[in-house]
PDB file of C-alpha atoms in Angstrom:
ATOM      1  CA  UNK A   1      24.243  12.355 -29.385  1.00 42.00           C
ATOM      2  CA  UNK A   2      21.553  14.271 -30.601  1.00 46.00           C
ATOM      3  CA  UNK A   3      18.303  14.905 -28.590  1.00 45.00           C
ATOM      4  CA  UNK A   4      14.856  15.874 -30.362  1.00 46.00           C
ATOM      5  CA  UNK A   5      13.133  17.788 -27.207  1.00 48.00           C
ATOM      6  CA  UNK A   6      11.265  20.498 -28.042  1.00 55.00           C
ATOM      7  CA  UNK A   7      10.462  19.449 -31.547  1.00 62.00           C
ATOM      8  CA  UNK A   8       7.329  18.027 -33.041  1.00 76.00           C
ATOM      9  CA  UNK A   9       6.919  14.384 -32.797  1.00 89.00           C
ATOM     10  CA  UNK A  10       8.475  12.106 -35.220  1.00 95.00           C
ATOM     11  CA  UNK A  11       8.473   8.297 -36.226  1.00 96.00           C
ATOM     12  CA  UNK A  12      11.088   6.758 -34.672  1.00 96.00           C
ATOM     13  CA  UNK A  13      12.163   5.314 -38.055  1.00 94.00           C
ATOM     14  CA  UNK A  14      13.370   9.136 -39.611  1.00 94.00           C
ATOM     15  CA  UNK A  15      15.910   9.144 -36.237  1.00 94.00           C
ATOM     16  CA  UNK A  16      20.050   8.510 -36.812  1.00 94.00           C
ATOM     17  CA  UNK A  17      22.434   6.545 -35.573  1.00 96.00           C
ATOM     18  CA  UNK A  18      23.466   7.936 -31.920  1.00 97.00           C
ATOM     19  CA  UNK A  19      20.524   9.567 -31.373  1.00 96.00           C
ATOM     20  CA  UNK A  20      18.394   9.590 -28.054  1.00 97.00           C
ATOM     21  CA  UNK A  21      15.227   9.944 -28.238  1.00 97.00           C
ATOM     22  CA  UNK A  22      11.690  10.330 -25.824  1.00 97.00           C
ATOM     23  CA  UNK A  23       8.649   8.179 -26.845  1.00 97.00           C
ATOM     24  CA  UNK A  24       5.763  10.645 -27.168  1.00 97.00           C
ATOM     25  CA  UNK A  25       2.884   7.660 -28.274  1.00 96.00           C
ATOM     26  CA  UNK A  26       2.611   4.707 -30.079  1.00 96.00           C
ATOM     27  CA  UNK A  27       0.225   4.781 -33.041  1.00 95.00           C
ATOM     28  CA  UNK A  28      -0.845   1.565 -35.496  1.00 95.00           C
ATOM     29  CA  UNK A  29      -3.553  -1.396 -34.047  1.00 96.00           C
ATOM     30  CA  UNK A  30      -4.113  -2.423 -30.678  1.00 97.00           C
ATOM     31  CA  UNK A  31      -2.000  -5.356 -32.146  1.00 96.00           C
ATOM     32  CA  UNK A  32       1.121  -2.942 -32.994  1.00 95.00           C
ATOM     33  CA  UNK A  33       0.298  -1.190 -29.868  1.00 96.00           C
ATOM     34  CA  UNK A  34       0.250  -3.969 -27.363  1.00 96.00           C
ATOM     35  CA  UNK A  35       3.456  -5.349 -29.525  1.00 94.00           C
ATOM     36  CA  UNK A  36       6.153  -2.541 -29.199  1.00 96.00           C
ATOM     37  CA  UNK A  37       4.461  -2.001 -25.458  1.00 95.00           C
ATOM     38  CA  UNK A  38       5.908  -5.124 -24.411  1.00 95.00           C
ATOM     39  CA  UNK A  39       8.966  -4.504 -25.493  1.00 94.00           C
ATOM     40  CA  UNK A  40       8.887  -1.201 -23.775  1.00 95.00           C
ATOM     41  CA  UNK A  41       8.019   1.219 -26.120  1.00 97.00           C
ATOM     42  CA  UNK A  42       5.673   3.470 -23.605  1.00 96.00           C
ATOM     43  CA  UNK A  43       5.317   7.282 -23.343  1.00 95.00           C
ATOM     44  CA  UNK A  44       7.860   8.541 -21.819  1.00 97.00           C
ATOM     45  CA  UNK A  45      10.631   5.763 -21.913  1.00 96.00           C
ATOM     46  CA  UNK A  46      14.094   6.521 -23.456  1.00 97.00           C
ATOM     47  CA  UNK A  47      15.833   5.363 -26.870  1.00 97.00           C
ATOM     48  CA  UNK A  48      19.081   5.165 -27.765  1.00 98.00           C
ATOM     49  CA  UNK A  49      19.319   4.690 -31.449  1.00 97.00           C
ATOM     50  CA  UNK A  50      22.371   2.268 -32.340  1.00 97.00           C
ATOM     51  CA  UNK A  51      22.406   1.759 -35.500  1.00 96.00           C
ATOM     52  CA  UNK A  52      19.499   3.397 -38.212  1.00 93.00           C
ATOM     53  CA  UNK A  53      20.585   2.213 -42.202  1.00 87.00           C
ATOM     54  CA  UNK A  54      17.911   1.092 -44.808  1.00 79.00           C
ATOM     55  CA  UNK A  55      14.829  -0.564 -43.664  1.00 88.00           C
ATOM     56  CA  UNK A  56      16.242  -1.753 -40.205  1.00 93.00           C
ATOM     57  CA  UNK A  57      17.016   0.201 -37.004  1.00 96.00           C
ATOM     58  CA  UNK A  58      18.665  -1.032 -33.883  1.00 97.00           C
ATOM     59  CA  UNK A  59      17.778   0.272 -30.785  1.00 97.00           C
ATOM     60  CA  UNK A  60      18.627   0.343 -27.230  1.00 97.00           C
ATOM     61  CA  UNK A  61      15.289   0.602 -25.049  1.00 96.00           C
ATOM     62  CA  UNK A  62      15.480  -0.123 -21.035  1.00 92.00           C
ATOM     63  CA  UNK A  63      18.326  -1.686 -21.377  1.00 93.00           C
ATOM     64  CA  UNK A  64      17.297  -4.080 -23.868  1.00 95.00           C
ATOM     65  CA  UNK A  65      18.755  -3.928 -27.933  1.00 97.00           C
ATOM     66  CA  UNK A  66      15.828  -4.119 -30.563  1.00 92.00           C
ATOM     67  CA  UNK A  67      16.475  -4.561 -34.168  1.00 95.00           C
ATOM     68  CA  UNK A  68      12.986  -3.466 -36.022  1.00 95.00           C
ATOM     69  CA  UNK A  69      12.219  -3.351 -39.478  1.00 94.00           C
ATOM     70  CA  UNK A  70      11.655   0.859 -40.377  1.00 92.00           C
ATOM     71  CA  UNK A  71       7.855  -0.275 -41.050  1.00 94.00           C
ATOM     72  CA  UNK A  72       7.076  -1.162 -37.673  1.00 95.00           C
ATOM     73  CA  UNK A  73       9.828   1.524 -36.346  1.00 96.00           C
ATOM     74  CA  UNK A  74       7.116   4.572 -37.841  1.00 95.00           C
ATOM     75  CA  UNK A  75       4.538   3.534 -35.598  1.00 96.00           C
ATOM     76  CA  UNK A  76       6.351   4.758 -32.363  1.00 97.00           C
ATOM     77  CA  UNK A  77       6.349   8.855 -32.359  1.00 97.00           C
ATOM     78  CA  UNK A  78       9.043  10.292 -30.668  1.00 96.00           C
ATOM     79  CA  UNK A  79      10.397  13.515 -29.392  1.00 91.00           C
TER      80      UNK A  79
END
């Protein structure tokens, strides 16, 4: 399982399958923001990438699985 620390943020929708990554910020509209915050994509928090193929990523976020379409999935930066 690869970890990004100590690179430049990223979109969470370039990351692979087993990766786990830190949420650095969440960019988009308060409307995308206040979205993948509820779900509990906040500075900080931990992902576990599942499954990343196509236009769809599954993800594994406080103990909660996410599937999110790789549109959405580019407005959370990680590191």
């Amino acid at each position: 399982m690869a970890q990004r620390s100590g690179m430049p943020a990223m979109p969470l929708s370039f990351a692979r399958s087993g990766d786990d990554v830190t949420v650095a910020r969440v960019r988009g509209n308060d409307a995308i923001k206040r979205h993948l915050e509820n779900l509990g994509f906040v500075e900080g928090s931990r992902v576990h990438v599942v499954s990343a193929s196509g236009s769809n990523i599954i993800v594994m976020v406080k103990g909660a699985r996410f599937g999110l379409d790789a549109k959405v999935a580019a407005h959370v930066m990680t590191a």
